[in-house]
């Protein structure tokens, strides 16, 4: 296991930015093309350190046998902001290239996944559905296809910077992307979870109803309602369940089983 705290100049953001990387290295497993990778997005008000500081993500990554990339998404909603930086381009077009240039990460779609909590959960859902050619599975924790629309002035201002007056259009974009992905030929898994006392429960339930209304197709949608509120105690458990559910390649899954039996360290 290695933890890298890294800064580099992003051409898409036109500035230096931070990213934390967990490498679940196992020298007993040959992986010439690189290991499976999860891109893990933080929520509103956090940064690339949040998952490391507030969950057991290092231990879970080792148990699952996959690398984890945790970028700084600012208050962007993981969009090309109307009045800000181009985070969507950064996350999809630049960050994976930088990561694969530096670390042994697989470029194969079947070995790349994206997940996040709250703002990051909505971001993961948007990016994963809009680009099913990039990700095999999506984890959406405590979020839905509708953006969080709180009453606080500071949060309204944040959404205006990201979306301008087009928030409803972006909500519709996710629905369009989901229908297109479901009609495609590549299977894509969605693991969606919400707390029973979650502030975003209504949005989660609307999203659940939408996905369950689509019969058949490429999307494999799973929903979990778990006891808890909109907080890290809930998201820590969600992350572990999501990683256990992931459709990992056979050699990674076999290594994971051996590690649980104590045969690999």
GROMACS .gro file of C-alpha atoms in nm:
model
  265
    1UNK     CA    1   0.000   0.000   0.000
    2UNK     CA    2   0.127   0.347  -0.091
    3UNK     CA    3  -0.024   0.691  -0.036
    4UNK     CA    4   0.084   0.973  -0.266
    5UNK     CA    5  -0.013   1.335  -0.204
    6UNK     CA    6   0.053   1.507  -0.533
    7UNK     CA    7   0.032   1.848  -0.698
    8UNK     CA    8   0.068   1.919  -1.069
    9UNK     CA    9  -0.013   2.193  -1.317
   10UNK     CA   10  -0.345   2.130  -1.489
   11UNK     CA   11  -0.377   2.261  -1.843
   12UNK     CA   12  -0.757   2.240  -1.819
   13UNK     CA   13  -0.778   2.436  -1.492
   14UNK     CA   14  -0.481   2.660  -1.582
   15UNK     CA   15  -0.334   2.627  -1.231
   16UNK     CA   16  -0.174   2.384  -0.991
   17UNK     CA   17  -0.416   2.142  -0.826
   18UNK     CA   18  -0.397   1.864  -0.569
   19UNK     CA   19  -0.484   1.496  -0.589
   20UNK     CA   20  -0.439   1.213  -0.339
   21UNK     CA   21  -0.369   0.863  -0.471
   22UNK     CA   22  -0.388   0.528  -0.293
   23UNK     CA   23  -0.193   0.251  -0.466
   24UNK     CA   24  -0.306  -0.093  -0.353
   25UNK     CA   25   0.013  -0.254  -0.478
   26UNK     CA   26   0.053  -0.630  -0.450
   27UNK     CA   27   0.384  -0.760  -0.581
   28UNK     CA   28   0.252  -1.116  -0.596
   29UNK     CA   29   0.001  -1.025  -0.869
   30UNK     CA   30   0.119  -0.964  -1.223
   31UNK     CA   31  -0.060  -0.668  -1.381
   32UNK     CA   32   0.137  -0.548  -1.685
   33UNK     CA   33  -0.150  -0.326  -1.804
   34UNK     CA   34  -0.206  -0.167  -1.462
   35UNK     CA   35  -0.453  -0.222  -1.182
   36UNK     CA   36  -0.826  -0.132  -1.157
   37UNK     CA   37  -0.886   0.227  -1.045
   38UNK     CA   38  -1.162   0.413  -0.862
   39UNK     CA   39  -1.202   0.789  -0.904
   40UNK     CA   40  -1.354   0.904  -0.572
   41UNK     CA   41  -1.516   1.249  -0.554
   42UNK     CA   42  -1.571   1.460  -0.242
   43UNK     CA   43  -1.879   1.663  -0.149
   44UNK     CA   44  -1.956   2.031  -0.109
   45UNK     CA   45  -1.709   2.220   0.110
   46UNK     CA   46  -1.443   1.947   0.113
   47UNK     CA   47  -1.128   1.878  -0.088
   48UNK     CA   48  -0.906   1.590  -0.200
   49UNK     CA   49  -0.818   1.504   0.161
   50UNK     CA   50  -1.175   1.440   0.282
   51UNK     CA   51  -1.204   1.068   0.209
   52UNK     CA   52  -0.863   1.004   0.368
   53UNK     CA   53  -0.937   1.207   0.680
   54UNK     CA   54  -1.291   1.089   0.745
   55UNK     CA   55  -1.314   0.725   0.629
   56UNK     CA   56  -1.119   0.398   0.619
   57UNK     CA   57  -1.067   0.426   0.244
   58UNK     CA   58  -0.703   0.308   0.263
   59UNK     CA   59  -0.799  -0.018   0.428
   60UNK     CA   60  -1.096  -0.070   0.197
   61UNK     CA   61  -0.882  -0.009  -0.113
   62UNK     CA   62  -0.632  -0.273   0.001
   63UNK     CA   63  -0.914  -0.519   0.073
   64UNK     CA   64  -1.061  -0.458  -0.274
   65UNK     CA   65  -0.722  -0.460  -0.448
   66UNK     CA   66  -0.770  -0.142  -0.649
   67UNK     CA   67  -0.612   0.202  -0.673
   68UNK     CA   68  -0.808   0.512  -0.563
   69UNK     CA   69  -0.771   0.862  -0.711
   70UNK     CA   70  -0.916   1.148  -0.502
   71UNK     CA   71  -0.907   1.484  -0.689
   72UNK     CA   72  -0.993   1.831  -0.564
   73UNK     CA   73  -1.323   1.935  -0.722
   74UNK     CA   74  -1.361   2.269  -0.548
   75UNK     CA   75  -1.722   2.395  -0.549
   76UNK     CA   76  -1.760   2.312  -0.916
   77UNK     CA   77  -2.032   2.043  -0.901
   78UNK     CA   78  -1.775   1.867  -1.126
   79UNK     CA   79  -1.886   2.077  -1.422
   80UNK     CA   80  -1.732   2.306  -1.679
   81UNK     CA   81  -1.842   2.607  -1.477
   82UNK     CA   82  -2.022   2.897  -1.641
   83UNK     CA   83  -1.821   3.139  -1.422
   84UNK     CA   84  -1.520   2.932  -1.330
   85UNK     CA   85  -1.290   2.648  -1.427
   86UNK     CA   86  -1.344   2.350  -1.657
   87UNK     CA   87  -1.360   2.067  -1.405
   88UNK     CA   88  -1.546   1.822  -1.627
   89UNK     CA   89  -1.274   1.845  -1.891
   90UNK     CA   90  -1.009   1.815  -1.620
   91UNK     CA   91  -1.162   1.500  -1.469
   92UNK     CA   92  -1.239   1.323  -1.795
   93UNK     CA   93  -0.969   1.436  -2.037
   94UNK     CA   94  -0.666   1.527  -1.828
   95UNK     CA   95  -0.660   1.360  -1.487
   96UNK     CA   96  -0.679   0.995  -1.610
   97UNK     CA   97  -0.394   1.062  -1.856
   98UNK     CA   98  -0.176   1.214  -1.582
   99UNK     CA   99  -0.253   0.929  -1.342
  100UNK     CA  100  -0.174   0.657  -1.597
  101UNK     CA  101   0.147   0.833  -1.694
  102UNK     CA  102   0.265   0.829  -1.332
  103UNK     CA  103   0.118   0.510  -1.185
  104UNK     CA  104   0.031   0.152  -1.293
  105UNK     CA  105  -0.338   0.215  -1.363
  106UNK     CA  106  -0.537   0.026  -1.623
  107UNK     CA  107  -0.677   0.222  -1.921
  108UNK     CA  108  -0.943  -0.045  -1.980
  109UNK     CA  109  -1.299   0.071  -1.935
  110UNK     CA  110  -1.383  -0.253  -1.749
  111UNK     CA  111  -1.128  -0.160  -1.482
  112UNK     CA  112  -1.227   0.201  -1.419
  113UNK     CA  113  -1.496   0.317  -1.177
  114UNK     CA  114  -1.626   0.649  -1.039
  115UNK     CA  115  -1.806   0.728  -0.713
  116UNK     CA  116  -1.869   1.011  -0.470
  117UNK     CA  117  -2.079   1.144  -0.185
  118UNK     CA  118  -2.331   1.431  -0.191
  119UNK     CA  119  -2.205   1.681  -0.454
  120UNK     CA  120  -1.952   1.414  -0.554
  121UNK     CA  121  -2.226   1.152  -0.584
  122UNK     CA  122  -2.419   1.368  -0.826
  123UNK     CA  123  -2.093   1.441  -1.009
  124UNK     CA  124  -2.012   1.071  -1.038
  125UNK     CA  125  -2.362   0.999  -1.170
  126UNK     CA  126  -2.340   1.278  -1.428
  127UNK     CA  127  -1.990   1.197  -1.551
  128UNK     CA  128  -2.037   0.820  -1.548
  129UNK     CA  129  -2.363   0.828  -1.744
  130UNK     CA  130  -2.246   1.092  -1.991
  131UNK     CA  131  -1.931   0.888  -2.061
  132UNK     CA  132  -2.013   0.517  -2.021
  133UNK     CA  133  -1.715   0.444  -2.248
  134UNK     CA  134  -1.488   0.552  -1.958
  135UNK     CA  135  -1.640   0.375  -1.655
  136UNK     CA  136  -1.775   0.026  -1.587
  137UNK     CA  137  -1.961   0.123  -1.269
  138UNK     CA  138  -2.084   0.427  -1.074
  139UNK     CA  139  -2.129   0.478  -0.700
  140UNK     CA  140  -2.375   0.752  -0.601
  141UNK     CA  141  -2.388   0.809  -0.224
  142UNK     CA  142  -2.651   1.042  -0.072
  143UNK     CA  143  -2.729   1.217  -0.400
  144UNK     CA  144  -2.962   1.198  -0.696
  145UNK     CA  145  -2.993   1.334  -1.046
  146UNK     CA  146  -3.126   1.663  -0.908
  147UNK     CA  147  -2.870   1.909  -0.776
  148UNK     CA  148  -2.879   2.005  -0.409
  149UNK     CA  149  -3.079   2.330  -0.392
  150UNK     CA  150  -3.054   2.458  -0.035
  151UNK     CA  151  -3.190   2.792   0.081
  152UNK     CA  152  -2.855   2.930   0.197
  153UNK     CA  153  -2.744   3.227  -0.013
  154UNK     CA  154  -2.386   3.101  -0.033
  155UNK     CA  155  -2.500   2.771  -0.187
  156UNK     CA  156  -2.730   2.943  -0.434
  157UNK     CA  157  -2.434   3.157  -0.540
  158UNK     CA  158  -2.220   2.844  -0.580
  159UNK     CA  159  -2.476   2.681  -0.809
  160UNK     CA  160  -2.505   3.001  -1.012
  161UNK     CA  161  -2.127   3.002  -1.067
  162UNK     CA  162  -2.137   2.642  -1.184
  163UNK     CA  163  -2.456   2.642  -1.392
  164UNK     CA  164  -2.563   3.001  -1.454
  165UNK     CA  165  -2.938   2.989  -1.521
  166UNK     CA  166  -2.921   2.642  -1.675
  167UNK     CA  167  -2.959   2.418  -1.369
  168UNK     CA  168  -3.278   2.256  -1.497
  169UNK     CA  169  -3.108   2.185  -1.830
  170UNK     CA  170  -2.827   2.002  -1.647
  171UNK     CA  171  -3.081   1.793  -1.454
  172UNK     CA  172  -3.238   1.697  -1.788
  173UNK     CA  173  -2.894   1.613  -1.926
  174UNK     CA  174  -2.848   1.337  -1.669
  175UNK     CA  175  -3.183   1.183  -1.762
  176UNK     CA  176  -3.091   1.197  -2.133
  177UNK     CA  177  -2.751   1.044  -2.064
  178UNK     CA  178  -2.907   0.764  -1.859
  179UNK     CA  179  -3.148   0.672  -2.139
  180UNK     CA  180  -2.864   0.673  -2.393
  181UNK     CA  181  -2.641   0.459  -2.169
  182UNK     CA  182  -2.926   0.215  -2.107
  183UNK     CA  183  -2.976   0.178  -2.482
  184UNK     CA  184  -2.605   0.113  -2.539
  185UNK     CA  185  -2.423  -0.217  -2.570
  186UNK     CA  186  -2.177  -0.176  -2.281
  187UNK     CA  187  -2.308  -0.290  -1.940
  188UNK     CA  188  -2.280  -0.025  -1.668
  189UNK     CA  189  -2.353  -0.075  -1.301
  190UNK     CA  190  -2.501   0.191  -1.072
  191UNK     CA  191  -2.484   0.139  -0.695
  192UNK     CA  192  -2.706   0.406  -0.541
  193UNK     CA  193  -2.753   0.453  -0.167
  194UNK     CA  194  -2.921   0.696   0.070
  195UNK     CA  195  -2.963   0.739   0.445
  196UNK     CA  196  -3.312   0.703   0.590
  197UNK     CA  197  -3.269   1.043   0.761
  198UNK     CA  198  -3.072   1.199   0.474
  199UNK     CA  199  -3.130   1.564   0.380
  200UNK     CA  200  -3.122   1.455   0.012
  201UNK     CA  201  -3.357   1.163   0.056
  202UNK     CA  202  -3.629   1.314  -0.169
  203UNK     CA  203  -3.385   1.360  -0.459
  204UNK     CA  204  -3.253   1.007  -0.407
  205UNK     CA  205  -3.604   0.861  -0.417
  206UNK     CA  206  -3.691   1.052  -0.737
  207UNK     CA  207  -3.375   0.915  -0.894
  208UNK     CA  208  -3.457   0.563  -0.775
  209UNK     CA  209  -3.805   0.584  -0.931
  210UNK     CA  210  -3.657   0.704  -1.260
  211UNK     CA  211  -3.404   0.421  -1.291
  212UNK     CA  212  -3.655   0.157  -1.184
  213UNK     CA  213  -3.894   0.282  -1.454
  214UNK     CA  214  -3.645   0.178  -1.725
  215UNK     CA  215  -3.698  -0.188  -1.807
  216UNK     CA  216  -3.404  -0.393  -1.936
  217UNK     CA  217  -3.107  -0.238  -2.108
  218UNK     CA  218  -2.739  -0.197  -2.029
  219UNK     CA  219  -2.780  -0.034  -1.685
  220UNK     CA  220  -2.769  -0.262  -1.381
  221UNK     CA  221  -2.921  -0.041  -1.109
  222UNK     CA  222  -2.902  -0.130  -0.740
  223UNK     CA  223  -3.046   0.081  -0.456
  224UNK     CA  224  -2.975   0.064  -0.082
  225UNK     CA  225  -3.157   0.255   0.191
  226UNK     CA  226  -2.934   0.253   0.498
  227UNK     CA  227  -2.984   0.390   0.850
  228UNK     CA  228  -2.811   0.724   0.887
  229UNK     CA  229  -2.788   1.093   0.812
  230UNK     CA  230  -2.601   1.299   0.553
  231UNK     CA  231  -2.259   1.246   0.711
  232UNK     CA  232  -1.929   1.057   0.698
  233UNK     CA  233  -2.041   0.780   0.932
  234UNK     CA  234  -2.293   0.685   0.663
  235UNK     CA  235  -2.056   0.731   0.366
  236UNK     CA  236  -1.781   0.519   0.520
  237UNK     CA  237  -2.016   0.219   0.528
  238UNK     CA  238  -2.148   0.297   0.181
  239UNK     CA  239  -1.797   0.302   0.038
  240UNK     CA  240  -1.715  -0.040   0.180
  241UNK     CA  241  -2.041  -0.191   0.048
  242UNK     CA  242  -1.987  -0.034  -0.293
  243UNK     CA  243  -1.635  -0.176  -0.320
  244UNK     CA  244  -1.763  -0.521  -0.224
  245UNK     CA  245  -2.026  -0.496  -0.501
  246UNK     CA  246  -1.791  -0.373  -0.776
  247UNK     CA  247  -1.764  -0.601  -1.083
  248UNK     CA  248  -1.386  -0.641  -1.052
  249UNK     CA  249  -1.182  -0.841  -1.305
  250UNK     CA  250  -1.143  -1.208  -1.219
  251UNK     CA  251  -0.777  -1.190  -1.116
  252UNK     CA  252  -0.847  -0.894  -0.883
  253UNK     CA  253  -1.147  -1.068  -0.730
  254UNK     CA  254  -0.942  -1.385  -0.671
  255UNK     CA  255  -0.666  -1.182  -0.506
  256UNK     CA  256  -0.925  -1.008  -0.289
  257UNK     CA  257  -1.059  -1.343  -0.169
  258UNK     CA  258  -0.706  -1.469  -0.091
  259UNK     CA  259  -0.628  -1.149   0.098
  260UNK     CA  260  -0.936  -1.196   0.315
  261UNK     CA  261  -0.816  -1.547   0.397
  262UNK     CA  262  -0.478  -1.404   0.501
  263UNK     CA  263  -0.281  -1.550   0.211
  264UNK     CA  264  -0.175  -1.208   0.080
  265UNK     CA  265  -0.049  -0.910   0.277
   0.00000   0.00000   0.00000
